[in-house]
JSON list of C-alpha atoms in Angstrom, two decimals:
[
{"chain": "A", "resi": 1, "resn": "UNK", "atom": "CA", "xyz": [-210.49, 94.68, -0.36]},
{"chain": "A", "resi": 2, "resn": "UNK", "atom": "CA", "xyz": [-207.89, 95.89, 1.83]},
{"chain": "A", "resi": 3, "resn": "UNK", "atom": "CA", "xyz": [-207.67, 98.58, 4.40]},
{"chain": "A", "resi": 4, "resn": "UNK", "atom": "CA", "xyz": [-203.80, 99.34, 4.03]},
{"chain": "A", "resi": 5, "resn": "UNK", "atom": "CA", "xyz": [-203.68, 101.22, 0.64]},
{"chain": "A", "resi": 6, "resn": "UNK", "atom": "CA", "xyz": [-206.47, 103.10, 0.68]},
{"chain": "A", "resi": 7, "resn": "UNK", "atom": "CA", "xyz": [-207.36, 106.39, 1.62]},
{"chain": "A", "resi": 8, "resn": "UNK", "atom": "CA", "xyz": [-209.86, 107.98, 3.94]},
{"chain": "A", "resi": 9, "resn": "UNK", "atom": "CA", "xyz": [-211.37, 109.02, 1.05]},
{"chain": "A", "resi": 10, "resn": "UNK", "atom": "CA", "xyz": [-211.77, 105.76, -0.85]},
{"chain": "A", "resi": 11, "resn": "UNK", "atom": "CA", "xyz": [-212.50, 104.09, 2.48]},
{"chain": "A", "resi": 12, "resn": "UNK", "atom": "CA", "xyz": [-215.23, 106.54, 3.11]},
{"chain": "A", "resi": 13, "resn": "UNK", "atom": "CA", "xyz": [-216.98, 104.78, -0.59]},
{"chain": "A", "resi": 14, "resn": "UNK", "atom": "CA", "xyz": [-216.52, 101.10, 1.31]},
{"chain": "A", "resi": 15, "resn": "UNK", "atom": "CA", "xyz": [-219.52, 99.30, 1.59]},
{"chain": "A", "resi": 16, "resn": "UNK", "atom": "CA", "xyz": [-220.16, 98.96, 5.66]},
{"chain": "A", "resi": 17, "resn": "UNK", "atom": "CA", "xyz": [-221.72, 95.65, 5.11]},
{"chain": "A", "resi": 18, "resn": "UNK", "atom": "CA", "xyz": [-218.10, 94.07, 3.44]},
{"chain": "A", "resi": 19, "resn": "UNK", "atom": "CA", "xyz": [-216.32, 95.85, 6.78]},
{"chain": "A", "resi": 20, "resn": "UNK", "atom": "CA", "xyz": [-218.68, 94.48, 8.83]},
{"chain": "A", "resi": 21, "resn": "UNK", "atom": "CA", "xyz": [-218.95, 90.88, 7.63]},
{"chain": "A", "resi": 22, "resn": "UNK", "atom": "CA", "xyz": [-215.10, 91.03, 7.72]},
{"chain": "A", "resi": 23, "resn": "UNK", "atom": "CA", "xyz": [-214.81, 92.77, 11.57]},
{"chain": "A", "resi": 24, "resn": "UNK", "atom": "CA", "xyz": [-217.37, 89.90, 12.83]},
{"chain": "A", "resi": 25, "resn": "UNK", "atom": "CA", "xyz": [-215.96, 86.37, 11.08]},
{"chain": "A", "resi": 26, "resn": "UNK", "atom": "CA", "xyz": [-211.92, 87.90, 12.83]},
{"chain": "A", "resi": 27, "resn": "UNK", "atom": "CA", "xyz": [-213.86, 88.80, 15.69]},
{"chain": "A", "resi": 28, "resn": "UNK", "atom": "CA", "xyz": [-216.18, 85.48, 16.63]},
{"chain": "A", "resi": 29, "resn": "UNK", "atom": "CA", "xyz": [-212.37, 83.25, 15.06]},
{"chain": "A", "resi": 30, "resn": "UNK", "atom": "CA", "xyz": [-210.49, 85.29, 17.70]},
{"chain": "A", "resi": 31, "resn": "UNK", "atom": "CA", "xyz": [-212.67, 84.95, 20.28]},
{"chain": "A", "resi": 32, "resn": "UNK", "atom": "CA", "xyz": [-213.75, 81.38, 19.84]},
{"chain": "A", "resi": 33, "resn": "UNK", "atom": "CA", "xyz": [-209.65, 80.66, 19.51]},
{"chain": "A", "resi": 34, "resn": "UNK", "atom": "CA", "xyz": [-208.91, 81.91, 23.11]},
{"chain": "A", "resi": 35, "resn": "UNK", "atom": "CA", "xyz": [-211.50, 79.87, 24.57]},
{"chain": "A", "resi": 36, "resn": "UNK", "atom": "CA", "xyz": [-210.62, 76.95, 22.84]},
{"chain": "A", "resi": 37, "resn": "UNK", "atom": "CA", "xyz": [-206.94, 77.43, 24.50]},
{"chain": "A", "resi": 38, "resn": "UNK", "atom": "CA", "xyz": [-208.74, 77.23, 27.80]},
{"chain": "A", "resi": 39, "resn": "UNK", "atom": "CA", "xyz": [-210.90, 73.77, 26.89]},
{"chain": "A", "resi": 40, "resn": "UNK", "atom": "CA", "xyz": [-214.19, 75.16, 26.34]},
{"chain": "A", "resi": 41, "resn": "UNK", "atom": "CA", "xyz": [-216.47, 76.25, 23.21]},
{"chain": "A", "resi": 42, "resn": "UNK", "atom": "CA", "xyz": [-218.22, 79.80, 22.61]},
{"chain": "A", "resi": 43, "resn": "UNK", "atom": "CA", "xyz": [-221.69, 77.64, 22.73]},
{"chain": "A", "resi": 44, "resn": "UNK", "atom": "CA", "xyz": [-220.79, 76.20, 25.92]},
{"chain": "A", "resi": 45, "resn": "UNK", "atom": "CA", "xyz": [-219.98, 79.32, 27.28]},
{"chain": "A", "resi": 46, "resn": "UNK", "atom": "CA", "xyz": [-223.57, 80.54, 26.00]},
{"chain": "A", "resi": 47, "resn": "UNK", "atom": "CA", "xyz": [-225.71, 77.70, 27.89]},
{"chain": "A", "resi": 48, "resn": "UNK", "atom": "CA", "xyz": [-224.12, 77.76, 31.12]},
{"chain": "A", "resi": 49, "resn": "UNK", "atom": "CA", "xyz": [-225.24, 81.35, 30.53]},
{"chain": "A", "resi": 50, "resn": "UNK", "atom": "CA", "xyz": [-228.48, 80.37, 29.55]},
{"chain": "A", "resi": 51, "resn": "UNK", "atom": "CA", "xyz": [-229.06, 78.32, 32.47]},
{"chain": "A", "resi": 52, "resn": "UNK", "atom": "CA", "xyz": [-227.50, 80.52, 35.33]},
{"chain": "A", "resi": 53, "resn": "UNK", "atom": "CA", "xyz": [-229.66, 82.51, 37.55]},
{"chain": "A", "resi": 54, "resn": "UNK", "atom": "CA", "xyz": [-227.07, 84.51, 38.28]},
{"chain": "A", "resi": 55, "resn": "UNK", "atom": "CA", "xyz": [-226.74, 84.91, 34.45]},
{"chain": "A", "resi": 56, "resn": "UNK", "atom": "CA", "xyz": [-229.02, 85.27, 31.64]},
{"chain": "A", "resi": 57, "resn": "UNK", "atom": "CA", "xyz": [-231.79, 82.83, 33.13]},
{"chain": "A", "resi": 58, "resn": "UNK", "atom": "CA", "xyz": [-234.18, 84.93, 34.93]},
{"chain": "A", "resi": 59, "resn": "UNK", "atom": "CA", "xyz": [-235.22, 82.44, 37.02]},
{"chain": "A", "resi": 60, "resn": "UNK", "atom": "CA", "xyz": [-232.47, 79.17, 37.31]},
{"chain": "A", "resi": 61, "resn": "UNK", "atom": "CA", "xyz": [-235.73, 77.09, 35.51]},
{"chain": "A", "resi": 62, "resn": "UNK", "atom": "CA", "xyz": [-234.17, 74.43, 33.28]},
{"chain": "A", "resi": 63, "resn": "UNK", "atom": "CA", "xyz": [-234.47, 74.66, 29.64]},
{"chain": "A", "resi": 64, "resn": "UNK", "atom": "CA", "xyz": [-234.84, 72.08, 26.70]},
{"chain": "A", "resi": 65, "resn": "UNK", "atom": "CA", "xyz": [-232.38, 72.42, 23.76]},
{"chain": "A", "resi": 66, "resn": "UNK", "atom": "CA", "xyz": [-234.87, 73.95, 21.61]},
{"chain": "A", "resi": 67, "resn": "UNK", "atom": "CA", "xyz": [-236.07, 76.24, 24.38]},
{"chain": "A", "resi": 68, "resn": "UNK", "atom": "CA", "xyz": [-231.79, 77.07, 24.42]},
{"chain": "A", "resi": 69, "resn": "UNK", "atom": "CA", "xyz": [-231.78, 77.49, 20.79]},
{"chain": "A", "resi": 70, "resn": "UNK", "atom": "CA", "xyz": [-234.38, 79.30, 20.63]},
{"chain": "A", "resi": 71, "resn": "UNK", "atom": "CA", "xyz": [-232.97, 81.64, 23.41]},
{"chain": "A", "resi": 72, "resn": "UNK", "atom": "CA", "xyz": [-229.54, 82.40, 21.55]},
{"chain": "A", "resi": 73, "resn": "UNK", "atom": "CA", "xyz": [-231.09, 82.39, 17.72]},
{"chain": "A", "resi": 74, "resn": "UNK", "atom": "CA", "xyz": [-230.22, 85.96, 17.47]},
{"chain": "A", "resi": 75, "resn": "UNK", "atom": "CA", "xyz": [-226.10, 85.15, 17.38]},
{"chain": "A", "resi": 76, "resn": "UNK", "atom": "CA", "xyz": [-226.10, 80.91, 17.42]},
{"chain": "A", "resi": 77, "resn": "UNK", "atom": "CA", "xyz": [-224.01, 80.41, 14.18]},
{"chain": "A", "resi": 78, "resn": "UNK", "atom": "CA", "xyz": [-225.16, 77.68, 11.98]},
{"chain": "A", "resi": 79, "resn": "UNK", "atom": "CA", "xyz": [-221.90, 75.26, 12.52]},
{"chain": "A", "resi": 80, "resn": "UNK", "atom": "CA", "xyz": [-223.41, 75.03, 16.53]},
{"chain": "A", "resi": 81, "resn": "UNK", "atom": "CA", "xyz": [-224.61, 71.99, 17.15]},
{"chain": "A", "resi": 82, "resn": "UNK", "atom": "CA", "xyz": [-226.00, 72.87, 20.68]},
{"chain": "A", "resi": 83, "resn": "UNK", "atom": "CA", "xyz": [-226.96, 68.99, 21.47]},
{"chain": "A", "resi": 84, "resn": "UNK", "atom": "CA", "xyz": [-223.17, 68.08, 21.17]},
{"chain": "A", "resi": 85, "resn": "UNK", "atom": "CA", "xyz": [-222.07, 70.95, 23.48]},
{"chain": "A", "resi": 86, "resn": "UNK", "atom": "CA", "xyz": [-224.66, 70.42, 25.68]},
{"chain": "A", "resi": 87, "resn": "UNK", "atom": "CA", "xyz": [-223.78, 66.48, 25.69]},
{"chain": "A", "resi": 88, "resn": "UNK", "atom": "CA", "xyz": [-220.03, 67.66, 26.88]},
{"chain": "A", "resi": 89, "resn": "UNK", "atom": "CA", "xyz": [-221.26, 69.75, 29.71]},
{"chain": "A", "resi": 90, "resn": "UNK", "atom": "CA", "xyz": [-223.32, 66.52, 30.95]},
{"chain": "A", "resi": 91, "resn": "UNK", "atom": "CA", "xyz": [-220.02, 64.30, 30.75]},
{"chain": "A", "resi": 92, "resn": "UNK", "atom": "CA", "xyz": [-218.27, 67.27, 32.61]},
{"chain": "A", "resi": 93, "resn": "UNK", "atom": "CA", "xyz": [-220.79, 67.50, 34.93]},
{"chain": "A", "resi": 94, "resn": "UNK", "atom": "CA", "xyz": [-221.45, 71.14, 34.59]},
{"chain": "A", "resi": 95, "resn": "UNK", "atom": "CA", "xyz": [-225.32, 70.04, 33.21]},
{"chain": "A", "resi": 96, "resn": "UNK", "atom": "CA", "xyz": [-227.72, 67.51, 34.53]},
{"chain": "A", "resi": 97, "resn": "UNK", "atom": "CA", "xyz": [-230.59, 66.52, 32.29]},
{"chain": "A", "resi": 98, "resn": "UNK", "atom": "CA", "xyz": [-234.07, 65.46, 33.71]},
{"chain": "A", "resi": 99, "resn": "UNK", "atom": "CA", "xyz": [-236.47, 62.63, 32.70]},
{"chain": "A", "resi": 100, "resn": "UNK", "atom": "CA", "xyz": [-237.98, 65.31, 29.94]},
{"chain": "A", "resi": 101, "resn": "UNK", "atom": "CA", "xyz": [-234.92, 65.86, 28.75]},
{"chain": "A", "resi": 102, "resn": "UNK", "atom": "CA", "xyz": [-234.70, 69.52, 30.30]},
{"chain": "A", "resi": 103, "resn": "UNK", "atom": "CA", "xyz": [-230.78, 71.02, 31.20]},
{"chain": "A", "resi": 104, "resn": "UNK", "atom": "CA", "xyz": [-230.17, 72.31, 34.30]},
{"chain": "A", "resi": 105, "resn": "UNK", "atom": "CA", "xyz": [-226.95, 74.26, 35.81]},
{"chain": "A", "resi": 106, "resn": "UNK", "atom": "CA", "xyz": [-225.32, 71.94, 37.94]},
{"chain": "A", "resi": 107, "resn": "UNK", "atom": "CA", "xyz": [-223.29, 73.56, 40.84]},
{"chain": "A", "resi": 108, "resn": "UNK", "atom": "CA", "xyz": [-219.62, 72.78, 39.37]},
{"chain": "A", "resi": 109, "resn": "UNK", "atom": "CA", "xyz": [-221.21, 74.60, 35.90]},
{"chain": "A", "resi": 110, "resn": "UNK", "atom": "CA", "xyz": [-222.15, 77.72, 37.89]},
{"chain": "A", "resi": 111, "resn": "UNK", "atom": "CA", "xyz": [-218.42, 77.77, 39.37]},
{"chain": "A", "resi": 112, "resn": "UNK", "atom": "CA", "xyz": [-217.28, 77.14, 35.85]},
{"chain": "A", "resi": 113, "resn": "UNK", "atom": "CA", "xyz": [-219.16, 79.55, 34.17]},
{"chain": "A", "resi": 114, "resn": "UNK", "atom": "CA", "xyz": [-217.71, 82.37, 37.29]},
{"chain": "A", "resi": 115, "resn": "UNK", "atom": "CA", "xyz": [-214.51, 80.61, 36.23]},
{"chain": "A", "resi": 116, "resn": "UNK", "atom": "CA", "xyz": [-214.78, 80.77, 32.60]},
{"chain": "A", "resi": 117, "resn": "UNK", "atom": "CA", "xyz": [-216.14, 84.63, 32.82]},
{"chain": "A", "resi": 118, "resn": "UNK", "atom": "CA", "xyz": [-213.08, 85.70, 34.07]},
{"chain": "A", "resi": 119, "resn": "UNK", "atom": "CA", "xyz": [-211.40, 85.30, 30.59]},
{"chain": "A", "resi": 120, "resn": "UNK", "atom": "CA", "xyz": [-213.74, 87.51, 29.02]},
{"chain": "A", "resi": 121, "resn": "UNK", "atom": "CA", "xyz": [-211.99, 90.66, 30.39]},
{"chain": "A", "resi": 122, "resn": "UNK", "atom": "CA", "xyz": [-208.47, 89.78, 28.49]},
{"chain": "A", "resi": 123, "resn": "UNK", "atom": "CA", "xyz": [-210.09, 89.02, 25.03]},
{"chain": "A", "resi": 124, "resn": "UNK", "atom": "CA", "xyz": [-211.77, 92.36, 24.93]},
{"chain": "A", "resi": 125, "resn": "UNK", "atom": "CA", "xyz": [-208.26, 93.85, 25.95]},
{"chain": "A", "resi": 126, "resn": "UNK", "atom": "CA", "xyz": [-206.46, 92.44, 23.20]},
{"chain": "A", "resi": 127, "resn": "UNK", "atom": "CA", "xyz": [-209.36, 93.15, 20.43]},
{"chain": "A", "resi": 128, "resn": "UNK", "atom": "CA", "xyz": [-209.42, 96.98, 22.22]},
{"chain": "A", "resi": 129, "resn": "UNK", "atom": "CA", "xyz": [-205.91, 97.50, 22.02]},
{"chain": "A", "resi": 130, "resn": "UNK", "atom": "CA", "xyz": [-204.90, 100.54, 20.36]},
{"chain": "A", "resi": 131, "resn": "UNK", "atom": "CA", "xyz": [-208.84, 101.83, 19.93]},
{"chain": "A", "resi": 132, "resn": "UNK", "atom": "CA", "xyz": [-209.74, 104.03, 22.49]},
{"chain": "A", "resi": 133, "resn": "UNK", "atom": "CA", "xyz": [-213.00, 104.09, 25.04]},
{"chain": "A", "resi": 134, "resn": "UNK", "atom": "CA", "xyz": [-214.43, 107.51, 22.63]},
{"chain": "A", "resi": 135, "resn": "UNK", "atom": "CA", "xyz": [-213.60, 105.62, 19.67]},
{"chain": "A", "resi": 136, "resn": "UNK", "atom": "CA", "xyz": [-215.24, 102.33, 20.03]},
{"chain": "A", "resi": 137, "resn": "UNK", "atom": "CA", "xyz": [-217.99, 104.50, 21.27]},
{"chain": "A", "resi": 138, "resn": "UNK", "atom": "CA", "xyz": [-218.03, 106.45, 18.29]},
{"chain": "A", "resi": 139, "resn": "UNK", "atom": "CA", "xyz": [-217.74, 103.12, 16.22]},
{"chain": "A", "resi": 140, "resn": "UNK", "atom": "CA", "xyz": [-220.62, 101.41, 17.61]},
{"chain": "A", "resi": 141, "resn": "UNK", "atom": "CA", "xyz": [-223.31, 104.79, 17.47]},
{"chain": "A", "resi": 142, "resn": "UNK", "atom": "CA", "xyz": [-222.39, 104.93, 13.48]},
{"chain": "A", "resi": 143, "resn": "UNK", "atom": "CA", "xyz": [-222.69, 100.80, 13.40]},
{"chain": "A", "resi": 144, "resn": "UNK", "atom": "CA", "xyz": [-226.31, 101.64, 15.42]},
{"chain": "A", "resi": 145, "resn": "UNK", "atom": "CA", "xyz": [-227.51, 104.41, 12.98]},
{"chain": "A", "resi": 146, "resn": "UNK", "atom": "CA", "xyz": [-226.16, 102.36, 9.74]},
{"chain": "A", "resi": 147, "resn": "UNK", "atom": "CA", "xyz": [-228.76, 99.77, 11.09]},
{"chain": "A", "resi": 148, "resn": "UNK", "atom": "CA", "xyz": [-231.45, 101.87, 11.53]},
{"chain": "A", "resi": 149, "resn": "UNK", "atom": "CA", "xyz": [-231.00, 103.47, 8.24]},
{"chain": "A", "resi": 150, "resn": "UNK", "atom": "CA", "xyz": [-231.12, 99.71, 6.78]},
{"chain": "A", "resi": 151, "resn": "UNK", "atom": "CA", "xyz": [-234.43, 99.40, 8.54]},
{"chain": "A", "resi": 152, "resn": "UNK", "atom": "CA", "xyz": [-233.33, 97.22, 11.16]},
{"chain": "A", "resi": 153, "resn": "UNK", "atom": "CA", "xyz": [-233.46, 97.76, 15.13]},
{"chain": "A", "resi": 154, "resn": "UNK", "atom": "CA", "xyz": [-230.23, 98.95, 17.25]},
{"chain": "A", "resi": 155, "resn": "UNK", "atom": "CA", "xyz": [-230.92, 98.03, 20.71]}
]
């Protein structure tokens, strides 16, 4: 399918779930394409997250890798292997790992993870570009009620 030829009213009959298979696989490529550029993975990214307590973690507690997995199975894509990522943080020294095998943010991963946060801001610049503020807002309210109509939960 292709957006280019058709009209608003033949793009109206699309299915949502094509578009929106389509929008996510350019989206996560783009995305995990930038941050390669600057030496690090998407999944890297994730479990310094994960681990921060001035992130995600609500407390700074180390976590094992299923713990971690478990933690991101709501958008982990099945190509992550989080035990090799995890394994390059260690050699980086942005992770220790304990004697039960637990991860835990070491300080020069909470200065990366300021550090790599700062690229987030120019990736959603270039994917924004051209769409403005009311529009994406208007996109993601339809995406929201298309996923409660499917049954599903729109946080």
């Amino acid at each position: 399918m292709t957006d280019h030829q058709l009209s608003d009213a033949e793009l109206a009959g699309q299915p949502a779930a094509y578009w929106t298979g389509v929008a996510y696989e350019a989206l996560i490529t783009y995305t995990r394409a930038r941050q390669a550029e600057k030496g690090y993975t998407q999944p890297q990214f994730w479990l310094l997250r994960h681990l921060s307590a001035n992130d995600i973690s609500p407390d700074g507690e180390g976590m094992t890798l299923p713990e971690l997995q478990q933690a991101m199975a709501s958008y982990i894509r099945p190509e992550d292997d989080l035990a090799v990522e995890a394994e390059a943080l260690v050699e980086r020294g942005w992770l220790n790992r304990d004697t039960g095998g637990r991860l835990w943010l070491a300080e020069a991963g909470e200065q990366a993870r300021v550090d790599l946060a700062r690229n987030a801001p120019a990736i959603r610049a270039a994917l924004h570009e051209g769409i403005s503020d009311a529009d994406y807002v208007t996109t993601v309210k339809v995406l929201q009620r298309l996923i409660r109509n499917a049954g599903g939960t729109a946080a």
